[in-house]
Amino acid sequence: MKKTISLILLATLATSCYKDLGNYDYDFDSLNEIREVEFSPKTFIGAQGETVELQQPLSEDATRRIEVNLSQTKFSDLDNLDFTWFVSRTEGKETITDTLHTKGYLDVFLAAGKPSQYKVRLKIYDKSTTIAKYFALVVNTRPVFKNSLFVLHGNTMGTIKLGNIEELPTGTNVTTDAFKYIYPNDNKEPFGNAIGLGYSAYYNMMSRKESHNLCAFKVDGTADIYDPFGLTPKFHPNYVLPPESEDPFIFSRMIATGEASQLRDYKCILSRDGRIYVAKTYLCFYQPAGITPPDDTYKVTAATITGSHFVMWDAQKERFLMLRKDDAFPYDEKNARNAQLSNQIINARVDFTSLGQSLSPRGKKALYAYNGYRDNYDEAHPFFIFKDDSNNFFIYELTPTNGGGSGKDDKGDKGKDNNDTSEDKPQFTITGKRLQHLPEDLSPSTLAYNSWFSTNYIFYAKGGSVFRYNTSNGDTEEIYVAPEGYKVSVMKFRTEDSGLFVADLGRILSIGINKGDEGAVAEIKLTTAADVDQAFTPRFYNKAEDGSKFGTIRDLQFAHIYFYKSPN
């Protein structure tokens, strides 16, 4: 026992007497360091992390190569490095993992006509230092037409085509017939009688997958719906519009507001005869449950969507109508048509007396309606633009009373305690004024607004020019001029979605222009102040790679993936 104590004391004394001189020479500069590791094709941050995207082959299986580009401090070649790839893929319910050793590249197999995905872990081992670096990435195929602009064009009904403009890392692919591009041996003309396009991208809570949907409204009152990235038909023939035995719903235009990332995006469509159908998230539209009183009738010519209501102008009885949004909209995408709505359209009881006869909206035609919904959506006021028989233009702002148009989006309780929609009470007050310097031939297709901008700013076309217009003071600024001879026929911002994952797509304005029977498409980008963004290169396309040209531009629709860009 004494020997043990003595040894411990000795060790303690030896330790306490040691002096750290601190003169170590670790010569880190002589060690090799791996720097600037990048992949080709370049990666981006997607929903599943760092991602490499490869173009999906259409007709034949293909093999594509991913290469590692790096630099080292001590070596100029790769002889000192070992590359080990751990590659996982799913086949049915089975996950298969392969381990591959190559000199800085990975070849992946891509099946034609269907998506492929590989989850990859890369180990780069430096034999000179015995240090390893690890990287994780996902390899996805890029489906055809991803994040691209669809162009509905043609000179006569029955011969309408769906074109496409797709910007790729290697250049821009323009086709005047997207269906033939994918199905060259199919003689069908599925878009021959199309008159308008609609789009919706969202996360399907039931399947836990992103869902992308392009619909084509037809002149016979039907509509088809497709996966835009391959134009594969989806759902069933009556998915978009309910079957109409007597009076087909002939599409006029679609209005959309809200955030798809929060499942708070709503839509409505108007028919040429003044009906309105409504939807939430999905492109499955419903007729409202009715109108109060039940024998009342209406003809809607303009509509917008506030935080709690669809608000519309009834041209038949010259009044504002409203419909609550908090209805039994479905959460089951596939069976959405089975939903039954219960809310009814009611008279908003807006009193025009304070405006006087000359300023009253009665006797005028409603052209367009909009409201801001990016910030403080629940408090946003709807605006309506009207035109009289003398080609004078007017703007009206509706300010909610206790019950009209304001309130938490589909969370408010019905009834007088919280959101009073009793028929005898005005739901809005109204102010209005005349707008100066607007062109006589202004139409809904040549008017545009996006929630990126102040509600003072709208955009309109005159001839071949597009203007920013300040409704507060009448100031006009020309922001786009088409090549000589062209006239603007339609303009749309790339998205109306104000959600987290669409980045600044809503600031890019797509413009359809025509010169006789030939059409073209232009695009510009605006700053948040509604000035032209000089950092964005304007686009102009009038023909495909094969030399074929666009016909008369009838509608435009940008189709973006749900997770277009991370908000971070």
XYZ file of C-alpha atoms in Angstrom:
568
model
C 0.000 0.000 0.000
C 2.865 2.407 0.870
C 4.557 1.599 -2.471
C 1.405 2.547 -4.384
C 1.067 5.897 -2.575
C 4.725 6.664 -3.206
C 4.382 6.013 -6.941
C 1.378 8.326 -7.201
C 3.202 11.100 -5.347
C 6.195 10.665 -7.615
C 4.063 10.960 -10.733
C 2.370 14.072 -9.360
C 5.696 15.713 -8.587
C 7.013 14.888 -12.039
C 3.952 16.409 -13.685
C 4.082 19.583 -11.625
C 7.747 20.079 -12.481
C 7.190 19.765 -16.266
C 7.447 23.046 -18.151
C 5.534 23.402 -21.482
C 7.986 25.085 -23.813
C 5.285 25.475 -26.514
C 7.682 25.104 -29.442
C 5.874 22.556 -31.626
C 6.402 22.378 -35.382
C 3.255 20.899 -36.993
C 4.010 21.989 -40.602
C 0.356 21.984 -41.754
C 1.439 23.743 -44.927
C 2.969 20.523 -46.175
C -0.406 18.717 -46.054
C -2.610 18.499 -49.112
C -6.016 20.177 -48.906
C -9.018 19.490 -51.141
C -10.743 22.705 -52.121
C -13.643 23.953 -54.220
C -15.506 20.701 -54.745
C -18.265 21.165 -57.333
C -20.392 18.908 -59.491
C -21.158 19.096 -63.177
C -24.015 19.559 -63.961
C -24.202 22.145 -61.187
C -26.192 21.418 -58.061
C -28.945 23.504 -56.489
C -30.719 23.350 -53.144
C -34.040 21.556 -53.619
C -36.684 20.131 -51.309
C -34.446 17.126 -50.543
C -31.186 19.009 -50.233
C -28.362 19.447 -52.718
C -29.669 18.263 -56.068
C -28.350 17.467 -59.537
C -30.921 17.589 -62.306
C -30.616 15.684 -65.601
C -32.967 16.038 -68.560
C -35.415 13.148 -68.733
C -35.101 11.284 -72.065
C -38.331 11.161 -74.084
C -37.997 8.175 -76.418
C -34.874 6.132 -75.597
C -33.152 5.139 -72.372
C -29.938 7.039 -71.763
C -26.897 7.191 -69.505
C -25.731 10.555 -68.204
C -22.501 11.409 -66.413
C -22.012 13.493 -63.264
C -18.459 14.746 -62.810
C -16.601 16.059 -59.769
C -14.572 19.216 -60.277
C -12.126 20.100 -57.499
C -8.793 21.711 -56.775
C -5.985 20.656 -54.410
C -3.146 22.550 -52.810
C -0.432 19.926 -53.500
C -1.636 17.896 -56.478
C -2.819 18.764 -59.959
C -4.257 15.350 -60.832
C -6.534 12.859 -59.067
C -4.030 10.039 -58.517
C -3.932 10.621 -54.764
C -7.726 10.458 -54.434
C -10.130 7.546 -54.159
C -13.767 8.243 -55.080
C -16.399 5.928 -53.594
C -20.038 6.421 -54.585
C -22.855 4.913 -52.523
C -25.867 5.054 -54.852
C -29.408 4.169 -53.701
C -32.515 3.801 -55.831
C -35.990 2.451 -55.211
C -37.502 -0.320 -57.299
C -41.031 -1.089 -56.179
C -40.847 -1.320 -52.399
C -37.204 -2.328 -52.383
C -34.248 0.009 -51.905
C -31.144 -1.036 -53.807
C -27.724 0.396 -52.961
C -24.662 0.060 -55.172
C -21.077 0.939 -54.242
C -18.988 2.226 -57.136
C -15.339 3.260 -57.433
C -14.440 5.699 -60.212
C -11.992 8.516 -60.851
C -14.255 11.467 -60.182
C -17.405 10.662 -62.125
C -20.690 8.792 -61.804
C -22.711 7.384 -64.711
C -26.448 7.091 -64.022
C -29.078 5.245 -66.039
C -32.196 7.216 -67.040
C -35.309 5.430 -68.277
C -37.201 7.047 -71.146
C -40.523 8.682 -70.426
C -40.533 8.294 -66.663
C -38.813 9.942 -63.704
C -35.644 8.578 -62.152
C -34.127 9.397 -58.774
C -30.886 8.391 -57.101
C -29.740 9.253 -53.596
C -25.976 9.533 -53.595
C -23.264 9.725 -50.935
C -19.753 10.424 -52.153
C -16.596 9.720 -50.176
C -13.400 11.378 -51.406
C -10.415 9.819 -49.645
C -7.019 11.516 -49.821
C -4.324 8.843 -49.623
C -1.641 11.443 -48.932
C -3.283 12.643 -45.708
C -5.629 9.716 -44.908
C -8.414 12.309 -44.602
C -11.823 11.768 -46.201
C -14.525 14.240 -47.231
C -18.176 13.307 -47.607
C -20.919 14.758 -49.786
C -24.617 13.948 -50.166
C -26.792 14.773 -53.130
C -29.951 13.719 -54.900
C -29.954 13.023 -58.631
C -33.322 13.701 -60.255
C -34.445 13.722 -63.840
C -35.731 17.048 -65.078
C -39.104 16.372 -66.671
C -39.854 17.970 -69.998
C -41.453 21.441 -69.765
C -40.482 21.928 -66.120
C -40.648 25.623 -65.165
C -41.680 26.605 -68.668
C -44.167 28.866 -70.407
C -47.085 27.285 -72.267
C -48.435 29.227 -75.229
C -51.975 28.709 -76.523
C -51.989 29.903 -80.113
C -53.733 29.470 -83.458
C -55.817 31.363 -85.961
C -59.049 29.352 -86.128
C -60.938 27.270 -83.613
C -60.288 23.590 -84.180
C -56.655 24.181 -85.110
C -55.405 25.671 -81.843
C -52.008 24.419 -80.646
C -50.280 24.387 -77.300
C -46.725 25.629 -77.705
C -43.996 25.809 -75.095
C -40.930 27.864 -74.238
C -38.520 26.046 -71.943
C -35.322 27.659 -70.722
C -32.615 25.052 -70.126
C -29.027 25.357 -68.892
C -27.922 24.609 -72.460
C -30.265 27.119 -74.132
C -33.958 27.678 -74.803
C -36.166 25.029 -76.388
C -39.122 26.511 -78.276
C -41.826 24.315 -79.761
C -45.065 25.410 -81.396
C -46.745 22.039 -80.729
C -45.882 20.645 -77.308
C -48.152 17.617 -77.706
C -46.451 16.531 -80.950
C -43.071 17.142 -79.370
C -43.816 14.458 -76.779
C -46.089 12.203 -78.838
C -44.823 12.498 -82.436
C -46.851 9.502 -83.645
C -50.158 10.519 -82.071
C -52.571 12.221 -84.486
C -54.910 13.622 -81.833
C -55.299 17.392 -81.425
C -56.273 17.667 -77.745
C -55.910 21.461 -77.661
C -57.627 22.180 -80.976
C -60.673 23.802 -79.321
C -59.003 25.246 -76.228
C -59.807 28.847 -75.306
C -57.895 29.340 -72.045
C -55.373 27.866 -69.636
C -55.135 27.519 -65.858
C -52.504 26.209 -63.476
C -52.034 25.099 -59.894
C -49.030 23.665 -58.023
C -49.359 22.472 -54.434
C -48.372 19.815 -51.923
C -50.911 16.997 -51.819
C -51.380 16.196 -48.131
C -52.996 12.829 -48.888
C -50.241 11.411 -51.096
C -47.478 13.519 -49.505
C -46.234 14.523 -52.912
C -46.061 17.690 -54.957
C -48.873 18.002 -57.485
C -48.656 20.038 -60.695
C -51.716 20.633 -62.831
C -52.349 22.399 -66.137
C -55.908 22.692 -67.382
C -57.181 23.617 -70.819
C -60.680 25.098 -70.979
C -62.534 24.302 -74.207
C -65.095 26.166 -76.251
C -67.704 23.422 -75.686
C -67.739 23.987 -71.913
C -65.469 21.102 -70.968
C -61.920 21.138 -69.648
C -58.993 18.735 -69.608
C -56.328 18.517 -66.924
C -52.735 17.358 -67.373
C -49.484 16.889 -65.606
C -47.723 19.740 -67.430
C -44.354 18.015 -67.302
C -45.097 15.492 -70.016
C -48.743 16.388 -70.798
C -50.049 13.185 -69.251
C -53.846 13.349 -68.681
C -54.919 13.348 -65.025
C -58.078 12.487 -63.106
C -61.350 12.216 -65.059
C -63.258 14.264 -67.687
C -65.468 16.095 -65.163
C -62.709 16.894 -62.691
C -62.195 20.577 -63.563
C -65.799 21.453 -64.399
C -68.960 19.668 -63.281
C -71.015 18.160 -66.111
C -73.553 20.588 -67.567
C -76.426 19.020 -69.450
C -78.040 22.202 -70.794
C -75.888 25.305 -70.342
C -72.170 24.647 -70.824
C -69.814 26.779 -68.750
C -67.808 28.589 -71.455
C -64.647 29.868 -69.789
C -63.891 33.585 -69.841
C -61.070 34.048 -67.314
C -59.610 32.804 -64.049
C -58.770 34.784 -60.909
C -56.365 33.425 -58.285
C -54.991 34.737 -54.993
C -53.272 33.445 -51.871
C -50.462 31.118 -50.818
C -50.233 27.549 -52.055
C -47.510 26.827 -49.498
C -50.072 27.431 -46.733
C -52.989 25.813 -48.589
C -54.621 29.244 -48.579
C -54.840 29.716 -52.320
C -58.263 30.274 -53.830
C -59.472 30.548 -57.398
C -62.591 31.417 -59.292
C -63.503 31.288 -62.952
C -66.052 33.355 -64.837
C -68.093 32.191 -67.802
C -69.017 34.213 -70.845
C -72.643 34.281 -69.707
C -71.820 35.616 -66.233
C -71.615 32.573 -63.986
C -68.933 32.069 -61.344
C -67.387 28.803 -60.144
C -65.030 28.677 -57.169
C -62.191 26.470 -55.949
C -59.570 26.124 -53.254
C -56.071 24.903 -54.203
C -57.174 22.178 -56.635
C -58.294 22.917 -60.194
C -61.675 21.440 -59.335
C -64.316 24.155 -59.589
C -67.753 24.206 -57.982
C -70.928 26.104 -58.518
C -71.856 28.019 -55.344
C -74.643 26.404 -53.357
C -77.050 29.094 -54.507
C -77.963 32.715 -54.020
C -80.047 34.393 -51.347
C -82.935 34.819 -51.986
C -83.198 31.522 -53.922
C -85.059 32.973 -56.922
C -82.496 35.744 -57.466
C -80.321 35.852 -60.605
C -77.031 37.510 -61.528
C -74.416 38.029 -64.255
C -70.854 38.372 -62.973
C -68.456 40.376 -65.159
C -65.589 40.992 -62.713
C -64.464 39.365 -59.470
C -61.645 39.238 -56.962
C -60.885 37.314 -53.772
C -60.334 38.948 -50.380
C -59.126 37.357 -47.167
C -62.557 35.905 -46.468
C -64.801 36.365 -49.510
C -65.186 36.140 -53.240
C -66.390 39.626 -54.222
C -67.998 40.232 -57.614
C -69.924 42.709 -59.737
C -73.358 41.699 -60.977
C -73.962 43.469 -64.297
C -77.549 42.276 -64.476
C -78.765 44.086 -61.360
C -75.805 46.481 -61.021
C -74.670 45.557 -57.532
C -71.783 43.944 -55.692
C -72.200 40.352 -54.555
C -70.135 38.283 -52.160
C -69.566 34.653 -51.215
C -67.798 33.382 -48.117
C -64.645 31.306 -48.656
C -64.949 29.139 -45.530
C -66.819 26.334 -47.239
C -66.508 22.540 -47.444
C -63.665 22.515 -49.954
C -62.064 19.062 -50.110
C -58.678 17.854 -48.889
C -58.759 14.728 -51.039
C -57.315 15.741 -54.405
C -58.335 12.597 -56.249
C -61.982 12.649 -55.121
C -62.396 16.413 -54.999
C -65.409 16.387 -57.320
C -67.486 14.737 -54.565
C -67.451 17.851 -52.353
C -70.691 19.685 -51.625
C -70.533 23.429 -50.949
C -73.049 25.117 -48.667
C -72.317 28.866 -48.757
C -74.586 31.052 -50.854
C -73.976 34.239 -52.791
C -75.488 37.279 -51.101
C -76.009 40.923 -51.961
C -73.198 43.011 -50.441
C -75.676 45.907 -50.062
C -73.142 48.544 -51.092
C -74.731 52.005 -51.018
C -73.728 54.193 -54.000
C -75.555 57.318 -52.810
C -72.418 59.126 -51.629
C -70.830 58.839 -55.094
C -73.514 60.778 -56.922
C -75.059 59.751 -60.219
C -72.069 60.559 -62.461
C -69.594 58.556 -60.364
C -71.877 55.668 -59.437
C -70.886 52.298 -60.984
C -74.458 51.862 -62.179
C -74.676 52.274 -65.923
C -71.020 51.334 -66.338
C -69.251 48.100 -67.295
C -66.929 46.310 -64.862
C -63.694 45.310 -66.630
C -61.308 44.133 -63.952
C -60.985 43.569 -60.206
C -58.021 42.978 -57.920
C -56.707 43.364 -54.393
C -53.377 43.133 -52.612
C -52.789 39.839 -50.826
C -49.062 39.509 -50.161
C -49.031 41.495 -46.912
C -51.975 41.929 -44.535
C -54.198 39.903 -46.835
C -56.917 39.701 -44.220
C -57.236 43.489 -44.269
C -56.897 44.003 -48.033
C -59.519 46.049 -49.870
C -60.892 45.009 -53.271
C -60.615 47.383 -56.243
C -62.820 47.381 -59.348
C -62.143 49.142 -62.655
C -65.166 50.222 -64.720
C -65.739 51.824 -68.111
C -68.696 53.902 -69.306
C -70.201 54.280 -72.780
C -68.052 57.354 -73.455
C -64.835 55.367 -72.845
C -64.196 56.996 -69.487
C -62.613 54.777 -66.837
C -63.284 54.672 -63.101
C -61.792 52.876 -60.113
C -63.701 51.929 -56.962
C -62.324 50.818 -53.620
C -64.514 48.765 -51.300
C -63.787 49.113 -47.590
C -65.214 46.337 -45.415
C -67.666 47.092 -42.661
C -67.999 44.520 -39.860
C -68.959 41.790 -42.261
C -67.630 42.519 -45.713
C -64.474 41.077 -47.185
C -62.191 41.300 -44.145
C -61.457 38.763 -41.504
C -59.238 35.753 -41.082
C -58.954 33.605 -44.163
C -61.413 30.708 -43.818
C -61.105 30.776 -40.046
C -63.807 33.261 -39.068
C -67.089 32.096 -37.590
C -70.283 32.784 -39.427
C -72.923 34.966 -37.936
C -73.382 38.428 -36.537
C -70.916 38.022 -33.680
C -67.834 37.825 -35.881
C -68.580 38.250 -39.561
C -72.029 39.612 -39.987
C -73.430 38.855 -43.429
C -77.043 39.750 -42.685
C -78.789 40.840 -45.861
C -79.977 44.203 -44.597
C -76.532 45.537 -43.665
C -73.962 47.040 -46.090
C -70.876 44.834 -46.191
C -68.669 47.541 -47.726
C -68.477 51.269 -48.074
C -67.331 52.559 -51.450
C -65.165 55.367 -52.797
C -64.457 56.033 -56.450
C -62.841 58.362 -58.938
C -62.253 58.765 -62.643
C -59.011 57.477 -64.177
C -57.283 59.515 -66.877
C -55.214 58.541 -69.935
C -56.349 54.929 -70.336
C -56.862 53.550 -73.888
C -60.387 53.071 -75.203
C -59.842 49.431 -76.211
C -58.698 48.299 -72.769
C -59.895 44.765 -71.973
C -59.432 42.242 -69.135
C -56.767 40.406 -71.168
C -54.670 43.579 -71.480
C -54.928 44.542 -67.805
C -52.791 42.982 -65.078
C -51.925 43.310 -61.408
C -49.702 41.280 -59.097
C -49.494 41.396 -55.321
C -45.748 42.110 -55.480
C -46.701 45.716 -56.164
C -48.612 48.481 -54.474
C -52.311 48.447 -55.273
C -51.728 51.879 -56.810
C -49.935 50.167 -59.695
C -51.722 48.331 -62.461
C -50.391 47.423 -65.888
C -52.115 47.825 -69.229
C -51.347 47.453 -72.918
C -51.967 49.875 -75.757
C -51.023 48.733 -79.222
C -47.582 47.173 -78.945
C -46.638 48.855 -75.674
C -47.127 47.947 -72.025
C -47.477 50.673 -69.414
C -47.293 50.917 -65.658
C -50.165 53.068 -64.446
C -50.448 54.815 -61.103
C -54.116 54.904 -60.129
C -53.475 57.478 -57.407
C -52.213 60.257 -59.699
C -52.603 59.046 -63.285
C -48.867 58.836 -64.008
C -48.046 56.496 -66.892
C -44.674 54.878 -67.622
C -43.945 52.789 -70.721
C -42.168 49.595 -69.639
C -42.186 47.510 -72.821
C -42.317 48.170 -76.573
C -42.900 45.312 -79.011
C -41.161 45.118 -82.387
C -42.846 47.189 -85.084
C -46.196 45.890 -86.265
C -47.018 43.801 -83.185
C -49.991 44.399 -80.887
C -50.395 43.032 -77.352
C -53.220 40.493 -77.059
C -52.710 39.060 -73.571
C -50.404 39.519 -70.605
C -49.985 37.554 -67.400
C -47.519 37.477 -64.577
C -45.831 34.092 -64.272
C -47.692 33.313 -61.050
C -50.327 34.784 -58.762
C -49.106 32.624 -55.879
C -47.684 34.694 -53.018
C -46.321 31.664 -51.155
C -42.865 30.821 -49.858
C -41.593 28.641 -52.662
C -42.210 30.621 -55.862
C -39.449 33.200 -55.317
C -40.011 36.282 -57.490
C -41.859 34.601 -60.363
C -44.712 37.038 -59.794
C -42.497 39.898 -60.973
C -41.975 38.429 -64.453
C -44.592 39.584 -66.953
C -45.329 37.319 -69.935
C -46.698 39.223 -72.928
C -48.449 37.704 -75.945
C -48.194 39.857 -79.078
C -49.602 39.422 -82.588
C -48.720 40.706 -86.040
C -51.454 39.646 -88.403
C -51.787 35.868 -88.118
C -48.370 35.432 -86.531
C -47.732 35.609 -82.807
C -44.772 36.028 -80.504
C -44.064 36.001 -76.785
C -42.035 38.513 -74.804
C -41.108 38.632 -71.126
C -39.798 41.371 -68.872
C -39.110 41.504 -65.156
C -40.013 44.267 -62.728
C -38.523 45.374 -59.445
C -40.671 45.551 -56.320
C -41.052 49.265 -57.092
C -42.602 48.252 -60.444
C -39.667 49.564 -62.467
C -38.073 47.485 -65.222
C -35.430 45.194 -63.722
C -32.339 45.951 -65.788
C -30.554 42.828 -64.507
C -33.066 40.613 -66.314
C -32.512 40.010 -70.019
C -35.828 40.564 -71.847
C -37.102 37.552 -73.781
C -38.602 37.431 -77.267
C -39.688 34.265 -79.092
C -41.647 33.979 -82.333
C -40.645 30.620 -83.799
C -39.496 27.134 -82.890
C -36.217 25.391 -83.564
C -37.703 23.784 -86.679
C -38.683 27.180 -88.091
C -42.420 26.856 -87.392
C -44.050 30.023 -86.084
C -46.631 30.783 -83.453
C -50.116 31.646 -84.626
C -52.293 34.240 -82.909
C -51.477 34.196 -79.192
C -54.625 33.389 -77.234
C -53.353 32.676 -73.727
C -50.158 32.131 -71.742
C -49.494 30.022 -68.664
C -46.237 29.515 -66.793
C -45.977 26.049 -65.197
C -43.591 25.969 -62.243
C -42.833 23.210 -59.792
C -44.346 23.653 -56.334
C -40.946 23.917 -54.650
C -39.542 26.330 -57.211
C -36.974 27.789 -54.851
C -36.096 27.569 -51.168
C -37.126 30.699 -49.223
C -33.745 30.725 -47.451
